[in-house]
Backbone as JSON, one array per atom type, in Angstrom:
{
  "sequence": "XXXXXXXXXXXXXXXXXXXXXXXXXXXXXXXXXXXXXXXXXXXXXXXXXXXXXXXXXXXXXXXXXXXXXXXXXXXXXXXXXXXXXXXXXXXXXXXXXXXXXXXXXXXXXXXXXXXXXXXXXXXXXXXXXXXXXXXXXXXXXXXXXXXXXXXXXXXXXXXXXXXXXXXXXXXXXXXXXXXXXXXXXXXXXXXXXXXXXXXXXXXXXXXXXXXXXXXXXXXXXXXXXXXXXXXXXXXXXXXXXXXXXXXXXXXXXXXXXXXXXXX",
  "N": [[0.84, -1.2, 0.0], [0.49, 2.24, -0.79], [2.28, 4.94, 0.76], [0.53, 6.98, 3.07], [-0.14, 10.24, 3.54], [-1.07, 12.38, 6.07], [-2.98, 15.0, 7.64], [-3.51, 16.03, 10.85], [-5.39, 16.52, 13.93], [-5.01, 16.96, 17.39], [-6.75, 16.21, 20.53], [-6.13, 18.41, 22.09], [-6.0, 20.43, 20.31], [-3.75, 20.78, 18.76], [-2.07, 20.74, 15.64], [-0.78, 18.57, 13.21], [1.31, 17.19, 10.62], [1.59, 13.94, 9.2], [2.52, 10.42, 8.83], [0.33, 7.93, 8.02], [-0.14, 4.85, 9.54], [-0.6, 1.27, 9.0], [-1.81, 0.32, 11.27], [-3.41, 2.38, 11.95], [-2.28, 4.21, 13.59], [-0.25, 7.24, 13.8], [2.74, 8.43, 12.56], [4.48, 11.26, 13.34], [5.44, 14.15, 11.41], [8.01, 16.67, 11.0], [7.36, 18.9, 9.59], [5.24, 20.14, 6.92], [4.96, 17.62, 4.41], [5.62, 18.26, 1.72], [7.25, 20.36, 2.11], [9.58, 19.28, 2.76], [9.33, 17.89, 5.15], [10.34, 15.75, 7.79], [10.2, 12.41, 9.2], [9.54, 12.12, 12.69], [10.29, 11.03, 16.08], [7.94, 10.93, 17.35], [4.75, 9.54, 17.94], [1.37, 8.96, 17.35], [-1.29, 7.27, 18.8], [-3.99, 5.21, 17.49], [-7.31, 6.61, 17.5], [-6.64, 8.85, 18.96], [-6.6, 11.25, 17.71], [-7.88, 13.5, 15.18], [-8.63, 13.26, 11.77], [-7.87, 15.76, 9.46], [-8.59, 17.9, 6.59], [-6.15, 17.24, 4.07], [-4.3, 19.24, 3.4], [-3.61, 22.8, 3.42], [-4.6, 24.84, 1.3], [-3.5, 27.81, -0.44], [-5.01, 28.54, -2.52], [-7.57, 27.08, -4.58], [-7.58, 25.71, -7.58], [-9.73, 24.96, -10.1], [-10.95, 22.8, -12.72], [-13.1, 22.9, -15.41], [-15.35, 20.74, -17.21], [-13.6, 18.67, -18.11], [-13.74, 16.08, -18.86], [-14.84, 14.35, -21.65], [-17.33, 13.07, -21.76], [-18.71, 14.26, -19.66], [-18.82, 16.95, -20.49], [-20.53, 16.56, -22.62], [-22.89, 15.73, -21.31], [-23.55, 18.08, -20.13], [-24.34, 19.48, -22.26], [-22.57, 20.89, -23.86], [-19.69, 21.68, -25.93], [-16.42, 20.11, -25.79], [-14.0, 22.03, -24.12], [-11.56, 24.02, -25.89], [-9.28, 24.8, -24.68], [-8.04, 24.36, -21.3], [-10.63, 24.95, -18.98], [-10.86, 27.2, -16.53], [-11.57, 27.81, -13.07], [-12.01, 29.21, -9.76], [-12.11, 27.95, -6.42], [-12.83, 28.97, -3.11], [-10.49, 28.79, -0.35], [-11.91, 28.52, 2.03], [-13.93, 26.8, 1.44], [-13.09, 24.25, 1.9], [-13.45, 21.12, 3.46], [-13.06, 18.26, 5.64], [-12.75, 14.67, 5.24], [-15.62, 13.01, 6.35], [-16.73, 15.3, 7.47], [-19.54, 17.61, 7.32], [-21.45, 18.52, 4.48], [-22.89, 21.59, 3.84], [-26.06, 22.45, 2.91], [-27.04, 25.13, 1.08], [-29.5, 27.71, 1.72], [-30.06, 29.31, -0.44], [-30.13, 27.8, -2.69], [-31.7, 25.34, -4.82], [-30.8, 23.11, -6.01], [-28.26, 21.12, -5.5], [-25.31, 19.63, -6.43], [-23.2, 16.67, -6.55], [-19.74, 16.2, -7.44], [-17.43, 14.1, -8.17], [-13.88, 13.99, -8.01], [-10.41, 13.79, -9.04], [-7.78, 15.2, -7.19], [-4.94, 17.3, -7.33], [-1.98, 17.92, -5.52], [0.16, 20.55, -5.05], [3.7, 20.74, -4.89], [5.93, 22.39, -5.12], [6.88, 25.81, -5.78], [5.42, 27.07, -8.67], [5.61, 28.43, -11.75], [5.03, 29.55, -14.99], [5.64, 27.02, -16.15], [6.72, 24.29, -18.19], [4.92, 21.41, -19.5], [6.53, 19.17, -18.91], [8.17, 20.13, -16.83], [6.14, 20.72, -15.04], [5.23, 18.25, -14.21], [7.05, 17.48, -12.23], [6.34, 19.25, -10.26], [4.03, 18.42, -9.14], [3.14, 17.19, -6.16], [1.6, 15.2, -4.96], [-1.45, 13.19, -4.69], [-4.95, 13.38, -4.1], [-8.41, 13.06, -3.08], [-11.33, 14.74, -4.19], [-14.46, 16.49, -3.85], [-16.23, 18.38, -5.88], [-18.45, 20.17, -4.97], [-21.48, 21.63, -6.08], [-23.74, 24.28, -6.51], [-26.01, 23.88, -8.67], [-28.17, 25.22, -9.88], [-27.67, 27.88, -9.24], [-25.23, 28.26, -10.48], [-26.0, 28.15, -13.17], [-27.82, 30.25, -13.24], [-26.28, 32.52, -12.6], [-24.4, 32.68, -14.62], [-21.69, 32.72, -14.39], [-19.29, 31.09, -12.23], [-18.64, 31.49, -9.57], [-20.27, 31.89, -7.22], [-21.92, 29.56, -7.23], [-20.07, 27.54, -6.9], [-18.67, 28.19, -4.65], [-19.56, 28.12, -1.95], [-19.17, 27.8, 1.62], [-17.97, 24.68, 2.79], [-18.12, 23.4, 0.35], [-16.04, 21.99, -0.78], [-15.1, 19.17, -0.11], [-12.23, 17.32, 0.86], [-9.67, 14.93, 0.69], [-9.1, 11.59, 2.06], [-6.42, 11.61, 2.66], [-3.08, 12.02, 1.29], [-1.44, 10.56, -1.47], [1.69, 9.67, -3.02], [2.03, 8.62, -5.58], [0.16, 7.51, -8.46], [-1.72, 5.36, -10.47], [-2.17, 5.91, -13.97], [-4.43, 4.73, -15.01], [-6.25, 4.59, -12.96], [-9.35, 3.95, -11.36], [-12.28, 5.98, -10.92], [-15.01, 6.48, -8.85], [-18.3, 7.39, -7.82], [-20.61, 7.26, -5.17], [-23.92, 7.34, -3.87], [-25.55, 7.36, -0.83], [-26.7, 4.13, 0.09], [-26.72, 2.87, -2.33], [-25.89, 0.24, -4.54], [-24.76, 0.54, -7.05], [-22.51, 2.71, -8.73], [-22.93, 6.25, -9.2], [-21.28, 7.76, -10.69], [-18.68, 6.7, -12.81], [-15.53, 6.13, -13.99], [-12.28, 6.34, -15.54], [-9.21, 7.9, -14.65], [-7.51, 8.57, -16.72], [-9.13, 9.27, -18.76], [-9.37, 11.95, -18.89], [-9.56, 15.04, -20.68], [-7.51, 16.99, -20.73], [-4.5, 16.15, -19.35], [-2.96, 15.81, -16.03], [-0.28, 17.02, -16.04], [-0.4, 18.82, -18.18], [-2.5, 20.46, -17.31], [-1.42, 21.66, -14.95], [0.78, 23.01, -16.01], [-0.53, 24.81, -17.77], [-2.1, 26.32, -15.96], [-0.05, 27.47, -14.47], [0.93, 29.36, -16.17], [-0.8, 31.34, -15.93], [-1.24, 31.98, -13.23], [0.75, 31.95, -10.24], [1.46, 28.91, -8.76], [1.55, 27.63, -5.49], [3.35, 25.82, -2.89], [1.34, 23.3, -1.48], [-0.99, 24.18, -2.64], [-4.03, 23.35, -4.43], [-5.23, 21.53, -7.2], [-8.13, 20.87, -8.89], [-9.21, 18.37, -11.04], [-11.4, 18.0, -12.71], [-14.62, 16.47, -13.42], [-16.17, 13.3, -14.18], [-18.82, 11.99, -16.33], [-22.19, 11.76, -15.04], [-23.01, 13.39, -12.99], [-25.18, 14.59, -10.38], [-28.07, 15.39, -8.28], [-27.95, 16.17, -4.76], [-29.56, 15.55, -1.62], [-30.72, 16.89, 1.51], [-29.51, 15.04, 4.19], [-28.44, 13.02, 2.67], [-25.72, 10.79, 1.93], [-22.59, 10.96, 0.52], [-20.07, 9.38, -1.36], [-16.86, 9.38, -2.63], [-14.66, 7.48, -4.51], [-11.32, 6.66, -5.31], [-9.26, 4.56, -7.01], [-6.37, 3.29, -5.56], [-6.04, 5.42, -3.87], [-8.24, 5.78, -1.94], [-11.2, 6.46, -0.13], [-13.53, 9.17, 0.07], [-15.85, 10.5, 2.16], [-18.9, 12.12, 2.86], [-21.66, 13.64, 4.57], [-24.84, 15.32, 4.03], [-26.2, 18.28, 5.27], [-28.71, 20.67, 6.29], [-27.96, 24.03, 5.76], [-27.73, 26.38, 8.28], [-29.44, 29.46, 8.86], [-29.21, 32.89, 10.13], [-31.76, 33.33, 11.25], [-32.49, 30.84, 12.04], [-31.15, 30.35, 14.33]],
  "CA": [[0.0, 0.0, 0.0], [1.23, 3.5, -0.87], [2.3, 5.73, 1.99], [-0.58, 7.91, 3.15], [0.25, 11.43, 4.29], [-2.27, 12.96, 6.67], [-2.92, 16.17, 8.51], [-4.37, 15.6, 11.96], [-5.53, 17.42, 15.07], [-5.14, 16.27, 18.67], [-7.81, 16.79, 21.36], [-5.69, 19.7, 22.63], [-6.05, 21.42, 19.25], [-2.5, 20.87, 18.0], [-2.19, 20.21, 14.28], [0.46, 17.98, 12.72], [1.33, 16.32, 9.46], [2.17, 12.66, 9.58], [2.37, 9.23, 8.0], [-0.65, 7.02, 8.58], [0.31, 3.46, 9.54], [-1.66, 0.28, 8.84], [-2.48, 0.21, 12.56], [-4.12, 3.66, 12.08], [-1.45, 5.16, 14.3], [0.35, 8.24, 12.93], [4.08, 8.91, 12.84], [4.44, 12.69, 13.06], [6.51, 14.8, 10.66], [8.39, 17.95, 11.6], [6.89, 19.98, 8.71], [4.48, 19.55, 5.82], [5.88, 16.75, 3.66], [6.11, 18.91, 0.5], [8.3, 21.28, 2.55], [10.67, 18.39, 3.2], [9.13, 17.4, 6.51], [10.95, 14.45, 8.07], [9.59, 11.69, 10.32], [10.09, 12.3, 14.03], [10.08, 9.87, 16.94], [6.62, 11.03, 17.97], [3.76, 8.63, 17.35], [0.04, 9.07, 17.95], [-2.05, 6.02, 18.72], [-5.34, 5.36, 16.92], [-8.35, 7.2, 18.35], [-6.15, 9.99, 19.74], [-6.48, 12.38, 16.8], [-8.92, 13.61, 14.15], [-8.07, 13.56, 10.46], [-8.32, 17.0, 8.83], [-8.23, 17.97, 5.17], [-4.72, 16.92, 4.09], [-3.45, 20.41, 3.18], [-4.28, 24.09, 3.6], [-4.19, 25.55, 0.1], [-3.75, 29.25, -0.58], [-6.07, 28.62, -3.53], [-8.0, 25.83, -5.22], [-7.84, 25.97, -8.99], [-10.53, 23.85, -10.6], [-11.03, 22.71, -14.17], [-14.43, 22.5, -15.83], [-15.6, 19.99, -18.46], [-12.34, 18.03, -18.51], [-14.05, 14.75, -19.38], [-15.71, 14.59, -22.81], [-18.7, 12.63, -21.48], [-19.35, 15.26, -18.81], [-19.15, 18.09, -21.34], [-21.7, 16.19, -23.41], [-24.1, 15.73, -20.49], [-23.86, 19.47, -19.86], [-24.83, 20.05, -23.5], [-21.58, 21.83, -24.38], [-18.52, 21.02, -26.5], [-15.2, 20.06, -24.97], [-13.24, 23.27, -24.3], [-10.33, 23.9, -26.66], [-8.25, 24.99, -23.67], [-8.62, 24.11, -19.97], [-11.59, 25.95, -18.48], [-10.44, 27.37, -15.14], [-12.28, 28.64, -12.09], [-11.44, 29.11, -8.41], [-12.93, 27.74, -5.23], [-12.1, 29.58, -2.0], [-10.0, 27.84, 0.66], [-12.92, 28.34, 3.07], [-14.84, 25.73, 1.04], [-12.5, 22.95, 2.21], [-13.76, 20.34, 4.66], [-12.37, 16.97, 5.7], [-13.52, 13.43, 5.2], [-16.49, 12.86, 7.51], [-17.41, 16.54, 7.79], [-20.84, 17.74, 6.68], [-21.71, 19.5, 3.43], [-24.04, 22.41, 4.23], [-26.92, 22.77, 1.77], [-27.4, 26.53, 1.32], [-30.91, 28.02, 1.46], [-30.21, 30.03, -1.71], [-30.12, 26.86, -3.81], [-32.66, 24.23, -4.87], [-30.17, 21.98, -6.7], [-26.85, 20.98, -5.14], [-24.8, 18.4, -7.06], [-21.88, 16.1, -6.27], [-18.83, 16.05, -8.57], [-16.22, 13.42, -7.71], [-12.72, 14.39, -8.82], [-9.02, 13.66, -8.6], [-7.14, 16.47, -6.83], [-3.48, 17.35, -7.33], [-1.39, 18.78, -4.49], [1.4, 21.12, -5.56], [4.79, 20.62, -3.92], [6.93, 23.45, -5.29], [6.43, 27.01, -6.49], [5.29, 26.7, -10.08], [5.22, 29.56, -12.58], [5.49, 29.43, -16.39], [6.27, 25.71, -16.29], [6.34, 23.4, -19.27], [4.33, 20.18, -18.95], [7.57, 18.32, -18.33], [8.52, 20.71, -15.53], [4.97, 20.66, -14.17], [5.14, 16.91, -13.63], [7.83, 17.47, -11.0], [5.75, 20.15, -9.28], [2.88, 17.74, -8.51], [3.71, 16.42, -5.06], [0.81, 14.02, -4.65], [-2.81, 13.07, -5.2], [-5.98, 13.09, -3.13], [-9.76, 13.0, -3.63], [-12.14, 15.94, -3.94], [-15.84, 16.57, -4.31], [-16.47, 19.76, -6.28], [-19.89, 20.37, -4.75], [-21.91, 22.74, -6.93], [-25.14, 24.69, -6.56], [-26.15, 23.89, -10.13], [-29.12, 26.24, -10.32], [-27.03, 29.19, -9.14], [-24.22, 28.3, -11.53], [-26.67, 28.48, -14.42], [-28.46, 31.56, -13.1], [-25.3, 33.6, -12.54], [-23.62, 32.76, -15.85], [-20.31, 32.43, -14.0], [-19.39, 29.96, -11.31], [-18.07, 31.76, -8.25], [-21.22, 31.62, -6.14], [-22.38, 28.18, -7.25], [-18.99, 26.63, -6.5], [-17.84, 28.76, -3.58], [-20.1, 28.09, -0.59], [-18.47, 27.05, 2.68], [-18.15, 23.22, 2.81], [-18.32, 22.88, -1.01], [-14.85, 21.31, -1.31], [-14.55, 18.06, 0.66], [-10.9, 17.0, 0.36], [-8.95, 13.97, 1.52], [-8.72, 11.84, 3.46], [-4.96, 11.7, 2.75], [-2.38, 12.22, 0.02], [-0.45, 9.55, -1.88], [2.67, 10.27, -3.92], [1.94, 8.08, -6.94], [-1.15, 7.03, -8.83], [-1.78, 4.8, -11.81], [-2.99, 6.69, -14.91], [-5.69, 4.05, -15.26], [-7.01, 4.44, -11.71], [-10.78, 4.18, -11.48], [-12.96, 6.96, -10.07], [-16.43, 6.18, -8.73], [-19.05, 8.13, -6.81], [-21.79, 6.53, -4.68], [-24.82, 8.12, -3.01], [-26.23, 6.52, 0.15], [-26.33, 2.72, 0.07], [-26.93, 2.3, -3.66], [-24.74, -0.59, -4.89], [-24.18, 0.97, -8.31], [-22.02, 4.08, -8.68], [-23.56, 7.25, -10.06], [-20.2, 8.14, -11.6], [-17.67, 5.65, -12.95], [-14.64, 6.43, -15.1], [-10.86, 6.23, -15.19], [-8.69, 9.27, -14.68], [-6.85, 8.92, -17.98], [-10.13, 9.78, -19.7], [-9.34, 13.42, -18.91], [-9.18, 15.7, -21.94], [-6.2, 17.57, -20.47], [-3.95, 15.41, -18.22], [-2.45, 16.66, -14.94], [0.89, 17.86, -16.35], [-0.85, 19.91, -19.03], [-3.28, 21.38, -16.49], [-0.55, 22.45, -14.06], [1.54, 23.92, -16.88], [-1.44, 25.85, -18.25], [-2.44, 27.19, -14.83], [1.15, 28.2, -14.05], [1.14, 30.47, -17.1], [-1.79, 32.35, -15.55], [-1.01, 32.36, -11.83], [1.76, 31.16, -9.55], [1.0, 27.87, -7.83], [2.42, 27.57, -4.32], [3.29, 24.53, -2.18], [0.09, 23.08, -0.76], [-2.16, 24.52, -3.45], [-4.77, 22.19, -4.93], [-5.84, 21.6, -8.53], [-9.19, 19.9, -9.14], [-8.96, 18.04, -12.44], [-12.63, 17.81, -13.46], [-15.47, 15.35, -13.02], [-16.73, 12.57, -15.31], [-20.26, 11.93, -16.51], [-22.98, 11.17, -13.98], [-23.34, 14.34, -11.91], [-26.57, 14.55, -10.0], [-28.4, 16.17, -7.09], [-27.92, 15.68, -3.39], [-30.62, 16.03, -0.74], [-30.35, 16.92, 2.93], [-29.52, 13.69, 4.75], [-27.7, 12.08, 1.81], [-24.3, 10.49, 2.17], [-21.92, 10.83, -0.78], [-18.73, 8.79, -1.22], [-16.04, 9.36, -3.84], [-13.56, 6.53, -4.39], [-10.33, 6.61, -6.38], [-8.41, 3.39, -6.86], [-5.01, 3.65, -5.2], [-6.06, 6.44, -2.81], [-9.17, 5.37, -0.9], [-12.53, 7.03, -0.31], [-13.87, 10.43, 0.73], [-17.29, 10.39, 2.42], [-19.49, 13.24, 3.59], [-23.12, 13.7, 4.58], [-25.38, 16.63, 3.7], [-27.15, 18.85, 6.24], [-29.22, 21.99, 5.92], [-27.19, 25.15, 6.29], [-28.55, 27.24, 9.12], [-29.38, 30.92, 8.67], [-29.35, 33.55, 11.43], [-33.1, 33.2, 11.79], [-32.63, 29.5, 12.59], [-30.36, 30.23, 15.56]],
  "C": [[0.87, 1.25, 0.0], [1.2, 4.21, 0.48], [1.19, 6.78, 1.93], [-0.2, 9.06, 4.08], [-1.01, 12.14, 4.76], [-1.94, 14.25, 7.4], [-3.94, 15.93, 9.61], [-4.39, 16.66, 13.06], [-5.73, 16.6, 16.33], [-6.29, 16.88, 19.46], [-7.44, 18.14, 21.95], [-5.68, 20.8, 21.56], [-4.78, 21.56, 18.46], [-2.64, 20.15, 16.67], [-0.82, 19.75, 13.79], [0.23, 17.33, 11.36], [1.99, 15.01, 9.87], [1.96, 11.59, 8.53], [1.41, 8.28, 8.7], [-0.15, 5.58, 8.43], [-0.89, 2.52, 9.35], [-2.46, 0.1, 10.13], [-3.42, 1.37, 12.84], [-3.42, 4.61, 13.05], [-0.78, 6.1, 13.31], [1.75, 8.58, 13.43], [4.16, 10.36, 12.41], [5.65, 13.14, 12.26], [6.82, 16.14, 11.3], [7.98, 19.16, 10.76], [5.98, 19.33, 7.67], [5.41, 18.75, 4.91], [6.41, 17.39, 2.39], [7.11, 20.01, 0.82], [9.42, 20.52, 3.21], [10.57, 18.01, 4.66], [9.67, 15.99, 6.67], [10.22, 13.75, 9.21], [10.31, 11.98, 11.63], [9.89, 11.0, 14.83], [8.71, 9.89, 17.61], [5.61, 10.2, 17.2], [2.45, 8.8, 18.1], [-0.71, 7.77, 17.74], [-3.4, 6.26, 18.04], [-6.31, 5.9, 17.97], [-7.87, 8.36, 19.21], [-6.0, 11.24, 18.88], [-7.71, 12.37, 15.88], [-8.25, 13.96, 12.83], [-8.72, 14.82, 9.9], [-8.15, 16.89, 7.32], [-6.71, 17.92, 5.07], [-3.79, 18.08, 3.8], [-4.3, 21.66, 3.38], [-3.89, 24.97, 2.41], [-4.41, 27.05, 0.18], [-4.84, 29.49, -1.61], [-6.35, 27.23, -4.07], [-8.37, 26.2, -6.64], [-8.55, 24.75, -9.55], [-10.68, 23.96, -12.11], [-12.41, 22.18, -14.54], [-14.42, 21.69, -17.12], [-14.33, 19.34, -19.0], [-12.5, 16.55, -18.83], [-15.07, 14.96, -20.49], [-17.15, 14.18, -22.51], [-19.43, 13.61, -20.57], [-19.71, 16.51, -19.6], [-20.42, 17.8, -22.14], [-22.98, 16.23, -22.58], [-24.5, 17.14, -20.08], [-24.36, 20.19, -21.12], [-23.88, 21.05, -24.13], [-20.43, 21.05, -25.02], [-17.38, 20.97, -25.5], [-14.42, 21.36, -25.19], [-11.95, 23.03, -25.09], [-9.1, 24.12, -25.79], [-8.87, 24.68, -22.31], [-9.47, 25.28, -19.5], [-11.39, 26.07, -16.97], [-11.45, 28.17, -14.34], [-11.65, 28.39, -10.73], [-12.51, 28.74, -7.4], [-12.15, 28.32, -4.05], [-11.6, 28.53, -1.01], [-11.01, 27.57, 1.77], [-13.95, 27.28, 2.69], [-14.35, 24.36, 1.49], [-13.05, 22.39, 3.51], [-13.1, 18.99, 4.54], [-13.33, 15.82, 5.45], [-14.34, 13.32, 6.48], [-17.19, 14.13, 7.94], [-18.7, 16.65, 6.96], [-20.83, 18.83, 5.61], [-22.97, 20.27, 3.81], [-24.8, 22.86, 2.99], [-27.44, 24.19, 1.95], [-28.85, 26.82, 0.98], [-31.12, 28.75, 0.14], [-30.41, 29.09, -2.89], [-31.23, 25.82, -3.67], [-32.09, 23.02, -5.6], [-28.68, 22.0, -6.39], [-26.37, 19.62, -5.63], [-23.47, 17.98, -6.47], [-21.07, 16.13, -7.57], [-17.55, 15.43, -8.04], [-15.05, 13.71, -8.62], [-11.4, 13.94, -8.18], [-8.47, 15.05, -8.32], [-5.62, 16.3, -6.81], [-3.03, 18.3, -6.22], [-0.02, 19.24, -5.0], [2.48, 21.1, -4.47], [5.82, 21.72, -3.97], [6.3, 24.64, -6.0], [6.49, 26.74, -7.99], [4.78, 27.91, -10.86], [5.84, 29.39, -13.96], [6.22, 28.12, -16.63], [5.83, 25.05, -17.59], [5.63, 22.19, -18.68], [5.35, 19.25, -18.32], [8.0, 18.83, -16.96], [7.38, 20.58, -14.54], [4.83, 19.3, -13.51], [5.88, 16.84, -12.3], [7.3, 18.38, -9.92], [4.54, 19.53, -8.58], [3.43, 16.84, -7.42], [2.93, 15.14, -4.8], [-0.63, 14.19, -5.11], [-3.77, 12.78, -4.04], [-7.34, 13.14, -3.84], [-10.49, 14.29, -3.27], [-13.57, 15.72, -4.41], [-16.12, 18.05, -4.59], [-17.96, 20.05, -6.19], [-20.32, 21.68, -5.42], [-23.39, 23.02, -6.76], [-25.48, 24.93, -8.03], [-27.08, 24.99, -10.61], [-28.5, 27.63, -10.26], [-25.93, 29.35, -10.17], [-24.85, 28.73, -12.86], [-27.27, 29.89, -14.37], [-27.45, 32.7, -13.22], [-24.53, 33.75, -13.85], [-22.12, 32.7, -15.61], [-20.39, 31.64, -12.7], [-18.98, 30.25, -9.88], [-19.04, 31.41, -7.13], [-21.6, 30.15, -6.08], [-21.35, 27.18, -6.77], [-18.33, 27.02, -5.17], [-18.38, 28.72, -2.17], [-19.16, 27.37, 0.37], [-18.92, 25.58, 2.62], [-18.26, 22.61, 1.41], [-17.05, 22.29, -1.62], [-14.35, 20.26, -0.32], [-13.24, 17.59, 0.01], [-10.25, 15.98, 1.27], [-9.23, 12.53, 1.13], [-7.21, 12.0, 3.67], [-4.41, 11.89, 1.36], [-1.47, 11.03, -0.23], [0.47, 10.2, -2.91], [2.51, 9.83, -5.37], [0.56, 7.51, -7.18], [-1.11, 6.51, -10.25], [-2.62, 5.67, -12.73], [-4.34, 6.06, -15.2], [-6.54, 3.85, -14.02], [-8.48, 4.77, -11.94], [-11.28, 5.21, -10.49], [-14.44, 6.61, -10.06], [-17.04, 7.02, -7.61], [-20.32, 7.35, -6.47], [-22.61, 7.48, -3.82], [-25.61, 7.14, -2.15], [-25.79, 5.06, -0.01], [-26.56, 2.07, -1.29], [-25.7, 1.49, -4.06], [-24.04, -0.15, -6.16], [-23.69, 2.41, -8.2], [-22.82, 4.99, -9.6], [-22.55, 7.85, -11.03], [-19.2, 7.0, -11.64], [-16.83, 5.93, -14.19], [-13.22, 6.08, -14.68], [-10.22, 7.58, -15.44], [-7.96, 9.59, -15.97], [-7.85, 9.21, -19.1], [-10.19, 11.3, -19.72], [-8.98, 13.92, -20.3], [-7.77, 16.26, -21.81], [-5.61, 16.88, -19.24], [-3.3, 16.35, -17.2], [-1.27, 17.54, -15.31], [0.52, 19.04, -17.23], [-1.65, 20.94, -18.22], [-2.38, 22.27, -15.64], [0.28, 23.43, -14.87], [0.67, 25.1, -17.31], [-1.78, 26.84, -17.14], [-1.25, 28.06, -14.45], [1.49, 29.36, -14.97], [0.13, 31.59, -16.87], [-1.48, 32.88, -14.16], [0.05, 31.44, -11.22], [1.08, 30.16, -8.62], [2.03, 27.72, -6.73], [2.33, 26.21, -3.66], [2.03, 24.42, -1.33], [-1.15, 23.48, -1.51], [-2.75, 23.26, -4.06], [-5.33, 22.5, -6.31], [-6.88, 20.49, -8.63], [-9.26, 19.65, -10.64], [-10.21, 17.79, -13.27], [-13.35, 16.53, -13.06], [-15.99, 14.62, -14.26], [-18.25, 12.64, -15.34], [-20.94, 11.34, -15.27], [-23.29, 12.09, -12.83], [-24.83, 14.27, -11.61], [-26.8, 15.23, -8.67], [-28.23, 15.41, -5.79], [-29.09, 16.29, -2.62], [-30.09, 16.08, 0.69], [-30.52, 15.52, 3.5], [-28.77, 12.68, 3.91], [-26.26, 11.92, 2.29], [-23.65, 10.23, 0.81], [-20.48, 10.36, -0.55], [-18.04, 8.79, -2.58], [-14.85, 8.44, -3.6], [-12.62, 6.67, -5.58], [-9.37, 5.46, -6.07], [-6.97, 3.83, -6.6], [-4.92, 4.77, -4.18], [-6.95, 5.98, -1.67], [-10.53, 5.98, -1.18], [-12.71, 8.26, 0.57], [-15.38, 10.44, 0.91], [-17.78, 11.55, 3.27], [-21.01, 13.14, 3.54], [-23.56, 15.15, 4.35], [-26.35, 17.06, 4.79], [-27.64, 20.18, 5.7], [-28.33, 23.07, 6.54], [-28.12, 26.07, 7.07], [-28.37, 28.7, 8.73], [-29.53, 31.58, 10.02], [-30.72, 33.4, 12.06], [-33.35, 31.82, 12.41], [-31.98, 29.37, 13.97], [-31.1, 30.81, 16.75]]
}
């Protein structure tokens, strides 16, 4: 099994990066691993920590319609260049946290995706250089208020609500290009999304290179690589699970977002 790099919090509120062991214990690192963090002699036993989102990005750069079948289900052609948008860092939540369904929306969708974690400052990189800037891989759910996305004509509000970027549960360094991606809702045995990541129109090295010619990517930043066909709505109370072969699974439930009048 590939090494799994986690970010965890102790009951006292201290936050560490570490290596998750098969026993579910965590060997702590002295810094984030992409900043050359080294293993220490400190070890946390299982049940003595909480897993957080695996990084704290300065920005989340996402890519729209990067699978041809998804572009088709949206009724649009495949973009001739990567279609970029941003999600705010405040959208990030961890595996097991709750997605808050905002009262402004009547249609909130799941979008299971592969996420790239940047390891080095990346600006004006070629695809070959960009490959070396990708430190690792994790799972994301690009939760989207679909009705607001269509209403607004641009995607900031529909993609940017707090809790709309579940991320994790950990990072692995390597991933097979043919790794399968599947999304499940509740206890349904059949996935609502099923594809392989090499079905992307623009592969990870091309995406990172293209983004780096627009904005500087910093260590710990996240790139969401797009979602395959099969997007669909979530309801309050639903449980959504995104699985990527070679990484694991990211699972979150949906609750109603409270407004001040509810408090």
